[in-house]
């Protein structure tokens, strides 16, 4: 019995055209009509995830920022919130100039804002894809040191980072996300399911990139998108079809199977 379907957005439910794959969207609506619950789990922030949440007609929690925040987007209630430790943010700040020289540009998420100081094609493309505006903070050091939800590094030459109090995940080939330790989609799912009294065995989770790994491993049924990352496919219980072919629709068929 599958009571919840937890789905990643980009590359899983959402195609390259930034629209939800119609077959997957319609199948999730059927799953909800049958009494199931749908939870989106994404690296996106509130403003970026809301269009998909509303299109699905959801009214419950959404796992955002790759697990750093869980928010009911219908009510605004914040169910989980994690921030980078102040020393970790200070360490990141100290490396920003060198990263920029290597063509790697940071985006910091503070409150419900996305902040960046560089006006470069890579960041403009990111903002377009996520449907958000990037605000120039003016001075990075003016941000509250304990108020940064996550920092994303965007570029072709991403560094290897080992900063105490943080965890890093790849959400795309050119996106490295620096998150508070313990802030992953899997940890957010475990916490949310426990708070709602839903056994993980009754959860199906589907994703395509390494930032989805611990989520699909936490769920009773972990599903990888067929054209997703090899590591995700290797770890999954089930490998579905490609995103564009309705991978999430296959998960719904599996969940509704008598």
PDB file of C-alpha atoms in Angstrom:
ATOM      1  CA  UNK A   1       0.000   0.000   0.000  1.00  0.00           C
ATOM      2  CA  UNK A   2       1.470   3.332  -1.084  1.00  0.00           C
ATOM      3  CA  UNK A   3      -0.008   6.314   0.759  1.00  0.00           C
ATOM      4  CA  UNK A   4       2.500   8.965  -0.367  1.00  0.00           C
ATOM      5  CA  UNK A   5       4.291   9.666  -3.605  1.00  0.00           C
ATOM      6  CA  UNK A   6       7.246  11.988  -3.102  1.00  0.00           C
ATOM      7  CA  UNK A   7       8.584  13.400  -6.342  1.00  0.00           C
ATOM      8  CA  UNK A   8      11.500  15.520  -7.409  1.00  0.00           C
ATOM      9  CA  UNK A   9      10.683  18.259  -9.918  1.00  0.00           C
ATOM     10  CA  UNK A  10      13.368  19.003 -12.514  1.00  0.00           C
ATOM     11  CA  UNK A  11      14.244  16.015 -14.664  1.00  0.00           C
ATOM     12  CA  UNK A  12      11.629  13.881 -12.919  1.00  0.00           C
ATOM     13  CA  UNK A  13       8.212  15.528 -13.054  1.00  0.00           C
ATOM     14  CA  UNK A  14       9.299  18.632 -14.971  1.00  0.00           C
ATOM     15  CA  UNK A  15      10.816  18.398 -18.436  1.00  0.00           C
ATOM     16  CA  UNK A  16      13.418  20.475 -20.219  1.00  0.00           C
ATOM     17  CA  UNK A  17      10.707  22.914 -21.303  1.00  0.00           C
ATOM     18  CA  UNK A  18      10.123  23.673 -17.581  1.00  0.00           C
ATOM     19  CA  UNK A  19       6.568  22.318 -17.804  1.00  0.00           C
ATOM     20  CA  UNK A  20       5.256  19.287 -15.974  1.00  0.00           C
ATOM     21  CA  UNK A  21       5.054  16.220 -18.186  1.00  0.00           C
ATOM     22  CA  UNK A  22       1.281  16.007 -18.851  1.00  0.00           C
ATOM     23  CA  UNK A  23       1.016  12.247 -18.332  1.00  0.00           C
ATOM     24  CA  UNK A  24       2.798  12.492 -14.980  1.00  0.00           C
ATOM     25  CA  UNK A  25       0.817  15.525 -13.839  1.00  0.00           C
ATOM     26  CA  UNK A  26      -2.506  13.873 -14.680  1.00  0.00           C
ATOM     27  CA  UNK A  27      -1.487  10.625 -13.009  1.00  0.00           C
ATOM     28  CA  UNK A  28      -0.607  12.433  -9.771  1.00  0.00           C
ATOM     29  CA  UNK A  29      -4.020  14.078  -9.826  1.00  0.00           C
ATOM     30  CA  UNK A  30      -5.593  10.617 -10.141  1.00  0.00           C
ATOM     31  CA  UNK A  31      -3.501   9.381  -7.224  1.00  0.00           C
ATOM     32  CA  UNK A  32      -4.775  12.225  -5.051  1.00  0.00           C
ATOM     33  CA  UNK A  33      -8.365  11.575  -6.123  1.00  0.00           C
ATOM     34  CA  UNK A  34      -7.857   7.956  -5.027  1.00  0.00           C
ATOM     35  CA  UNK A  35      -6.891   9.171  -1.538  1.00  0.00           C
ATOM     36  CA  UNK A  36      -3.112   9.333  -1.851  1.00  0.00           C
ATOM     37  CA  UNK A  37      -0.926  12.291  -0.925  1.00  0.00           C
ATOM     38  CA  UNK A  38       1.659  13.910  -3.177  1.00  0.00           C
ATOM     39  CA  UNK A  39       4.730  15.675  -1.784  1.00  0.00           C
ATOM     40  CA  UNK A  40       7.145  17.565  -3.997  1.00  0.00           C
ATOM     41  CA  UNK A  41      10.797  17.427  -2.928  1.00  0.00           C
ATOM     42  CA  UNK A  42      13.027  19.881  -4.737  1.00  0.00           C
ATOM     43  CA  UNK A  43      16.091  22.053  -4.525  1.00  0.00           C
ATOM     44  CA  UNK A  44      13.935  25.004  -5.533  1.00  0.00           C
ATOM     45  CA  UNK A  45      12.868  27.750  -3.142  1.00  0.00           C
ATOM     46  CA  UNK A  46       9.274  28.688  -2.274  1.00  0.00           C
ATOM     47  CA  UNK A  47       8.741  31.164  -5.102  1.00  0.00           C
ATOM     48  CA  UNK A  48      10.181  28.753  -7.642  1.00  0.00           C
ATOM     49  CA  UNK A  49       8.274  25.632  -6.546  1.00  0.00           C
ATOM     50  CA  UNK A  50       4.893  27.278  -6.093  1.00  0.00           C
ATOM     51  CA  UNK A  51       3.782  27.158  -9.740  1.00  0.00           C
ATOM     52  CA  UNK A  52       4.064  23.356  -9.782  1.00  0.00           C
ATOM     53  CA  UNK A  53       2.514  22.978  -6.326  1.00  0.00           C
ATOM     54  CA  UNK A  54      -0.488  25.055  -7.411  1.00  0.00           C
ATOM     55  CA  UNK A  55      -0.815  23.275 -10.760  1.00  0.00           C
ATOM     56  CA  UNK A  56      -1.106  19.963  -8.951  1.00  0.00           C
ATOM     57  CA  UNK A  57      -3.667  21.429  -6.557  1.00  0.00           C
ATOM     58  CA  UNK A  58      -1.601  20.496  -3.501  1.00  0.00           C
ATOM     59  CA  UNK A  59      -2.427  21.725  -0.013  1.00  0.00           C
ATOM     60  CA  UNK A  60       0.162  19.982   2.146  1.00  0.00           C
ATOM     61  CA  UNK A  61       3.887  20.158   2.878  1.00  0.00           C
ATOM     62  CA  UNK A  62       6.620  20.615   0.276  1.00  0.00           C
ATOM     63  CA  UNK A  63      10.274  19.711   0.822  1.00  0.00           C
ATOM     64  CA  UNK A  64      12.342  22.647  -0.477  1.00  0.00           C
ATOM     65  CA  UNK A  65      16.006  23.706  -0.745  1.00  0.00           C
ATOM     66  CA  UNK A  66      16.978  20.019  -1.016  1.00  0.00           C
ATOM     67  CA  UNK A  67      15.631  19.373   2.458  1.00  0.00           C
ATOM     68  CA  UNK A  68      16.729  22.472   4.356  1.00  0.00           C
ATOM     69  CA  UNK A  69      13.130  23.681   4.623  1.00  0.00           C
ATOM     70  CA  UNK A  70       9.743  21.974   4.649  1.00  0.00           C
ATOM     71  CA  UNK A  71       6.882  24.384   4.133  1.00  0.00           C
ATOM     72  CA  UNK A  72       3.159  24.093   3.639  1.00  0.00           C
ATOM     73  CA  UNK A  73       2.918  26.411   0.651  1.00  0.00           C
ATOM     74  CA  UNK A  74      -0.867  26.693   1.019  1.00  0.00           C
ATOM     75  CA  UNK A  75      -0.703  28.114   4.547  1.00  0.00           C
ATOM     76  CA  UNK A  76       2.885  29.361   4.790  1.00  0.00           C
ATOM     77  CA  UNK A  77       3.543  27.180   7.841  1.00  0.00           C
ATOM     78  CA  UNK A  78       7.248  26.302   8.162  1.00  0.00           C
ATOM     79  CA  UNK A  79       7.572  22.719   9.376  1.00  0.00           C
ATOM     80  CA  UNK A  80      11.361  22.387   9.152  1.00  0.00           C
ATOM     81  CA  UNK A  81      14.094  24.986   8.818  1.00  0.00           C
ATOM     82  CA  UNK A  82      17.867  24.560   8.795  1.00  0.00           C
ATOM     83  CA  UNK A  83      20.594  27.159   8.214  1.00  0.00           C
ATOM     84  CA  UNK A  84      24.292  27.044   7.438  1.00  0.00           C
ATOM     85  CA  UNK A  85      26.388  27.464  10.591  1.00  0.00           C
ATOM     86  CA  UNK A  86      27.885  30.955  10.781  1.00  0.00           C
ATOM     87  CA  UNK A  87      31.498  29.649  10.626  1.00  0.00           C
ATOM     88  CA  UNK A  88      30.655  27.639   7.497  1.00  0.00           C
ATOM     89  CA  UNK A  89      29.180  30.702   5.791  1.00  0.00           C
ATOM     90  CA  UNK A  90      32.306  32.689   6.740  1.00  0.00           C
ATOM     91  CA  UNK A  91      34.487  29.981   5.173  1.00  0.00           C
ATOM     92  CA  UNK A  92      32.433  30.075   1.987  1.00  0.00           C
ATOM     93  CA  UNK A  93      32.664  33.863   1.819  1.00  0.00           C
ATOM     94  CA  UNK A  94      36.424  33.652   2.068  1.00  0.00           C
ATOM     95  CA  UNK A  95      36.559  31.555  -1.104  1.00  0.00           C
ATOM     96  CA  UNK A  96      34.136  33.528  -3.288  1.00  0.00           C
ATOM     97  CA  UNK A  97      36.778  35.661  -5.020  1.00  0.00           C
ATOM     98  CA  UNK A  98      38.887  32.657  -5.997  1.00  0.00           C
ATOM     99  CA  UNK A  99      35.822  30.761  -7.175  1.00  0.00           C
ATOM    100  CA  UNK A 100      34.820  33.702  -9.384  1.00  0.00           C
ATOM    101  CA  UNK A 101      38.268  33.677 -10.993  1.00  0.00           C
ATOM    102  CA  UNK A 102      37.625  30.019 -11.875  1.00  0.00           C
ATOM    103  CA  UNK A 103      34.227  30.819 -13.383  1.00  0.00           C
ATOM    104  CA  UNK A 104      32.182  29.527 -10.459  1.00  0.00           C
ATOM    105  CA  UNK A 105      29.497  31.893  -9.177  1.00  0.00           C
ATOM    106  CA  UNK A 106      27.598  31.697  -5.867  1.00  0.00           C
ATOM    107  CA  UNK A 107      23.911  32.160  -5.191  1.00  0.00           C
ATOM    108  CA  UNK A 108      22.945  32.487  -1.532  1.00  0.00           C
ATOM    109  CA  UNK A 109      19.424  31.881  -0.239  1.00  0.00           C
ATOM    110  CA  UNK A 110      18.418  33.997   2.737  1.00  0.00           C
ATOM    111  CA  UNK A 111      14.844  34.273   3.954  1.00  0.00           C
ATOM    112  CA  UNK A 112      12.876  33.774   0.750  1.00  0.00           C
ATOM    113  CA  UNK A 113      15.341  35.640  -1.458  1.00  0.00           C
ATOM    114  CA  UNK A 114      18.008  34.432  -3.876  1.00  0.00           C
ATOM    115  CA  UNK A 115      21.088  36.634  -3.867  1.00  0.00           C
ATOM    116  CA  UNK A 116      23.966  36.968  -6.342  1.00  0.00           C
ATOM    117  CA  UNK A 117      26.527  39.629  -7.197  1.00  0.00           C
ATOM    118  CA  UNK A 118      27.574  38.510 -10.677  1.00  0.00           C
ATOM    119  CA  UNK A 119      25.606  39.258 -13.831  1.00  0.00           C
ATOM    120  CA  UNK A 120      26.753  36.354 -15.994  1.00  0.00           C
ATOM    121  CA  UNK A 121      24.948  34.058 -18.463  1.00  0.00           C
ATOM    122  CA  UNK A 122      25.124  31.050 -16.127  1.00  0.00           C
ATOM    123  CA  UNK A 123      23.263  32.878 -13.376  1.00  0.00           C
ATOM    124  CA  UNK A 124      20.761  34.441 -15.765  1.00  0.00           C
ATOM    125  CA  UNK A 125      20.007  30.959 -17.108  1.00  0.00           C
ATOM    126  CA  UNK A 126      19.563  29.608 -13.582  1.00  0.00           C
ATOM    127  CA  UNK A 127      17.175  32.442 -12.681  1.00  0.00           C
ATOM    128  CA  UNK A 128      15.196  31.895 -15.883  1.00  0.00           C
ATOM    129  CA  UNK A 129      14.952  28.158 -15.273  1.00  0.00           C
ATOM    130  CA  UNK A 130      13.786  28.598 -11.701  1.00  0.00           C
ATOM    131  CA  UNK A 131      11.494  31.514 -12.538  1.00  0.00           C
ATOM    132  CA  UNK A 132      13.040  33.786  -9.911  1.00  0.00           C
ATOM    133  CA  UNK A 133      14.824  37.110  -9.638  1.00  0.00           C
ATOM    134  CA  UNK A 134      18.347  37.314  -8.273  1.00  0.00           C
ATOM    135  CA  UNK A 135      18.902  40.305  -6.010  1.00  0.00           C
ATOM    136  CA  UNK A 136      22.332  41.879  -5.554  1.00  0.00           C
ATOM    137  CA  UNK A 137      23.057  41.925  -1.808  1.00  0.00           C
ATOM    138  CA  UNK A 138      25.632  44.669  -2.304  1.00  0.00           C
ATOM    139  CA  UNK A 139      27.874  43.360   0.437  1.00  0.00           C
ATOM    140  CA  UNK A 140      27.872  39.642   1.222  1.00  0.00           C
ATOM    141  CA  UNK A 141      29.101  40.346   4.753  1.00  0.00           C
ATOM    142  CA  UNK A 142      25.938  42.346   5.500  1.00  0.00           C
ATOM    143  CA  UNK A 143      23.823  39.173   5.418  1.00  0.00           C
ATOM    144  CA  UNK A 144      22.910  37.605   8.769  1.00  0.00           C
ATOM    145  CA  UNK A 145      25.613  34.934   9.299  1.00  0.00           C
ATOM    146  CA  UNK A 146      23.160  32.432  10.769  1.00  0.00           C
ATOM    147  CA  UNK A 147      20.365  33.118   8.311  1.00  0.00           C
ATOM    148  CA  UNK A 148      21.614  31.444   5.116  1.00  0.00           C
ATOM    149  CA  UNK A 149      19.483  28.460   4.129  1.00  0.00           C
ATOM    150  CA  UNK A 150      21.858  27.229   1.431  1.00  0.00           C
ATOM    151  CA  UNK A 151      24.527  28.368  -0.998  1.00  0.00           C
ATOM    152  CA  UNK A 152      24.590  27.182  -4.584  1.00  0.00           C
ATOM    153  CA  UNK A 153      27.772  27.256  -6.666  1.00  0.00           C
ATOM    154  CA  UNK A 154      27.218  27.356 -10.417  1.00  0.00           C
ATOM    155  CA  UNK A 155      29.912  26.678 -13.005  1.00  0.00           C
ATOM    156  CA  UNK A 156      31.796  24.090 -15.011  1.00  0.00           C
ATOM    157  CA  UNK A 157      34.749  23.729 -12.604  1.00  0.00           C
ATOM    158  CA  UNK A 158      33.003  23.000  -9.337  1.00  0.00           C
ATOM    159  CA  UNK A 159      35.266  22.633  -6.308  1.00  0.00           C
ATOM    160  CA  UNK A 160      35.477  19.815  -3.806  1.00  0.00           C
ATOM    161  CA  UNK A 161      34.412  21.258  -0.465  1.00  0.00           C
ATOM    162  CA  UNK A 162      34.692  19.796   3.020  1.00  0.00           C
ATOM    163  CA  UNK A 163      33.377  22.456   5.373  1.00  0.00           C
ATOM    164  CA  UNK A 164      32.393  21.422   8.915  1.00  0.00           C
ATOM    165  CA  UNK A 165      28.671  21.669   9.548  1.00  0.00           C
ATOM    166  CA  UNK A 166      27.711  21.306   5.886  1.00  0.00           C
ATOM    167  CA  UNK A 167      26.814  18.695   3.304  1.00  0.00           C
ATOM    168  CA  UNK A 168      27.228  19.120  -0.454  1.00  0.00           C
ATOM    169  CA  UNK A 169      25.117  17.631  -3.229  1.00  0.00           C
ATOM    170  CA  UNK A 170      25.068  17.843  -7.016  1.00  0.00           C
ATOM    171  CA  UNK A 171      21.611  18.770  -8.265  1.00  0.00           C
ATOM    172  CA  UNK A 172      22.803  19.283 -11.863  1.00  0.00           C
ATOM    173  CA  UNK A 173      26.127  18.774 -13.614  1.00  0.00           C
ATOM    174  CA  UNK A 174      27.006  22.446 -13.068  1.00  0.00           C
ATOM    175  CA  UNK A 175      25.210  22.989  -9.714  1.00  0.00           C
ATOM    176  CA  UNK A 176      26.886  22.267  -6.386  1.00  0.00           C
ATOM    177  CA  UNK A 177      24.688  22.957  -3.386  1.00  0.00           C
ATOM    178  CA  UNK A 178      26.140  23.613   0.067  1.00  0.00           C
ATOM    179  CA  UNK A 179      23.563  22.803   2.723  1.00  0.00           C
ATOM    180  CA  UNK A 180      23.438  22.597   6.515  1.00  0.00           C
ATOM    181  CA  UNK A 181      24.561  19.215   7.799  1.00  0.00           C
ATOM    182  CA  UNK A 182      21.556  16.905   8.032  1.00  0.00           C
ATOM    183  CA  UNK A 183      19.595  18.929   5.477  1.00  0.00           C
ATOM    184  CA  UNK A 184      18.873  16.414   2.736  1.00  0.00           C
ATOM    185  CA  UNK A 185      15.716  15.314   0.988  1.00  0.00           C
ATOM    186  CA  UNK A 186      15.966  11.968   2.756  1.00  0.00           C
ATOM    187  CA  UNK A 187      16.247  13.445   6.253  1.00  0.00           C
ATOM    188  CA  UNK A 188      13.387  15.834   5.537  1.00  0.00           C
ATOM    189  CA  UNK A 189      11.246  12.933   4.294  1.00  0.00           C
ATOM    190  CA  UNK A 190      12.010  10.812   7.371  1.00  0.00           C
ATOM    191  CA  UNK A 191      11.112  13.691   9.693  1.00  0.00           C
ATOM    192  CA  UNK A 192       7.938  14.580   7.809  1.00  0.00           C
ATOM    193  CA  UNK A 193       6.691  10.994   7.578  1.00  0.00           C
ATOM    194  CA  UNK A 194       7.327  10.421  11.283  1.00  0.00           C
ATOM    195  CA  UNK A 195       5.448  13.606  12.203  1.00  0.00           C
ATOM    196  CA  UNK A 196       2.460  12.508  10.130  1.00  0.00           C
ATOM    197  CA  UNK A 197       2.497   8.890  11.300  1.00  0.00           C
ATOM    198  CA  UNK A 198       3.164   7.507   7.816  1.00  0.00           C
ATOM    199  CA  UNK A 199       5.470   4.459   7.731  1.00  0.00           C
ATOM    200  CA  UNK A 200       8.267   4.860   5.198  1.00  0.00           C
ATOM    201  CA  UNK A 201       7.267   1.472   3.798  1.00  0.00           C
ATOM    202  CA  UNK A 202       4.120   3.198   2.528  1.00  0.00           C
ATOM    203  CA  UNK A 203       6.054   5.905   0.683  1.00  0.00           C
ATOM    204  CA  UNK A 204       7.267   5.837  -2.919  1.00  0.00           C
ATOM    205  CA  UNK A 205       9.913   8.399  -3.861  1.00  0.00           C
ATOM    206  CA  UNK A 206      11.182   9.193  -7.353  1.00  0.00           C
ATOM    207  CA  UNK A 207      14.158  11.238  -8.542  1.00  0.00           C
ATOM    208  CA  UNK A 208      16.895  11.545 -11.132  1.00  0.00           C
ATOM    209  CA  UNK A 209      20.022  13.190  -9.682  1.00  0.00           C
ATOM    210  CA  UNK A 210      22.431  12.464  -6.805  1.00  0.00           C
ATOM    211  CA  UNK A 211      20.618  14.914  -4.532  1.00  0.00           C
ATOM    212  CA  UNK A 212      17.692  12.447  -4.674  1.00  0.00           C
ATOM    213  CA  UNK A 213      19.715   9.420  -3.591  1.00  0.00           C
ATOM    214  CA  UNK A 214      19.030   9.348   0.127  1.00  0.00           C
ATOM    215  CA  UNK A 215      15.358  10.157  -0.482  1.00  0.00           C
ATOM    216  CA  UNK A 216      14.777   7.168  -2.745  1.00  0.00           C
ATOM    217  CA  UNK A 217      16.792   4.989  -0.371  1.00  0.00           C
ATOM    218  CA  UNK A 218      14.690   6.150   2.606  1.00  0.00           C
ATOM    219  CA  UNK A 219      11.361   5.359   0.929  1.00  0.00           C
ATOM    220  CA  UNK A 220       9.778   1.947   0.943  1.00  0.00           C
ATOM    221  CA  UNK A 221       9.811   2.056  -2.855  1.00  0.00           C
ATOM    222  CA  UNK A 222      12.646   4.052  -4.379  1.00  0.00           C
ATOM    223  CA  UNK A 223      12.247   4.842  -8.065  1.00  0.00           C
ATOM    224  CA  UNK A 224      14.845   6.249 -10.462  1.00  0.00           C
ATOM    225  CA  UNK A 225      14.036   8.082 -13.667  1.00  0.00           C
ATOM    226  CA  UNK A 226      15.267   6.035 -16.608  1.00  0.00           C
ATOM    227  CA  UNK A 227      17.394   8.826 -18.076  1.00  0.00           C
ATOM    228  CA  UNK A 228      18.660   9.937 -14.668  1.00  0.00           C
ATOM    229  CA  UNK A 229      22.106   9.699 -13.098  1.00  0.00           C
ATOM    230  CA  UNK A 230      23.680   6.203 -13.103  1.00  0.00           C
ATOM    231  CA  UNK A 231      24.199   6.274  -9.320  1.00  0.00           C
ATOM    232  CA  UNK A 232      20.497   6.885  -8.780  1.00  0.00           C
ATOM    233  CA  UNK A 233      19.488   4.114 -11.146  1.00  0.00           C
ATOM    234  CA  UNK A 234      21.859   1.705  -9.403  1.00  0.00           C
ATOM    235  CA  UNK A 235      20.425   2.496  -5.955  1.00  0.00           C
ATOM    236  CA  UNK A 236      16.736   2.369  -6.865  1.00  0.00           C
ATOM    237  CA  UNK A 237      14.299  -0.471  -6.282  1.00  0.00           C
ATOM    238  CA  UNK A 238      12.615   0.333  -9.602  1.00  0.00           C
ATOM    239  CA  UNK A 239      13.869   2.111 -12.727  1.00  0.00           C
ATOM    240  CA  UNK A 240      11.059   3.837 -14.595  1.00  0.00           C
ATOM    241  CA  UNK A 241      11.059   5.352 -18.063  1.00  0.00           C
ATOM    242  CA  UNK A 242      12.467   8.699 -19.060  1.00  0.00           C
ATOM    243  CA  UNK A 243      11.112  11.910 -17.591  1.00  0.00           C
ATOM    244  CA  UNK A 244       9.571  12.982 -20.898  1.00  0.00           C
ATOM    245  CA  UNK A 245       7.900   9.580 -21.253  1.00  0.00           C
ATOM    246  CA  UNK A 246       6.045   9.902 -17.951  1.00  0.00           C
ATOM    247  CA  UNK A 247       8.332   8.382 -15.329  1.00  0.00           C
ATOM    248  CA  UNK A 248       6.141   9.644 -12.494  1.00  0.00           C
ATOM    249  CA  UNK A 249       3.033   8.247 -14.174  1.00  0.00           C
ATOM    250  CA  UNK A 250       4.666   4.817 -13.915  1.00  0.00           C
ATOM    251  CA  UNK A 251       5.091   5.352 -10.181  1.00  0.00           C
ATOM    252  CA  UNK A 252       1.384   6.132  -9.893  1.00  0.00           C
ATOM    253  CA  UNK A 253       0.517   2.957 -11.810  1.00  0.00           C
ATOM    254  CA  UNK A 254       2.704   1.006  -9.404  1.00  0.00           C
ATOM    255  CA  UNK A 255       1.085   2.666  -6.384  1.00  0.00           C
ATOM    256  CA  UNK A 256      -2.477   2.080  -7.581  1.00  0.00           C
ATOM    257  CA  UNK A 257      -1.885  -1.501  -8.659  1.00  0.00           C
ATOM    258  CA  UNK A 258      -4.298  -3.855  -6.799  1.00  0.00           C
TER     259      UNK A 258
END
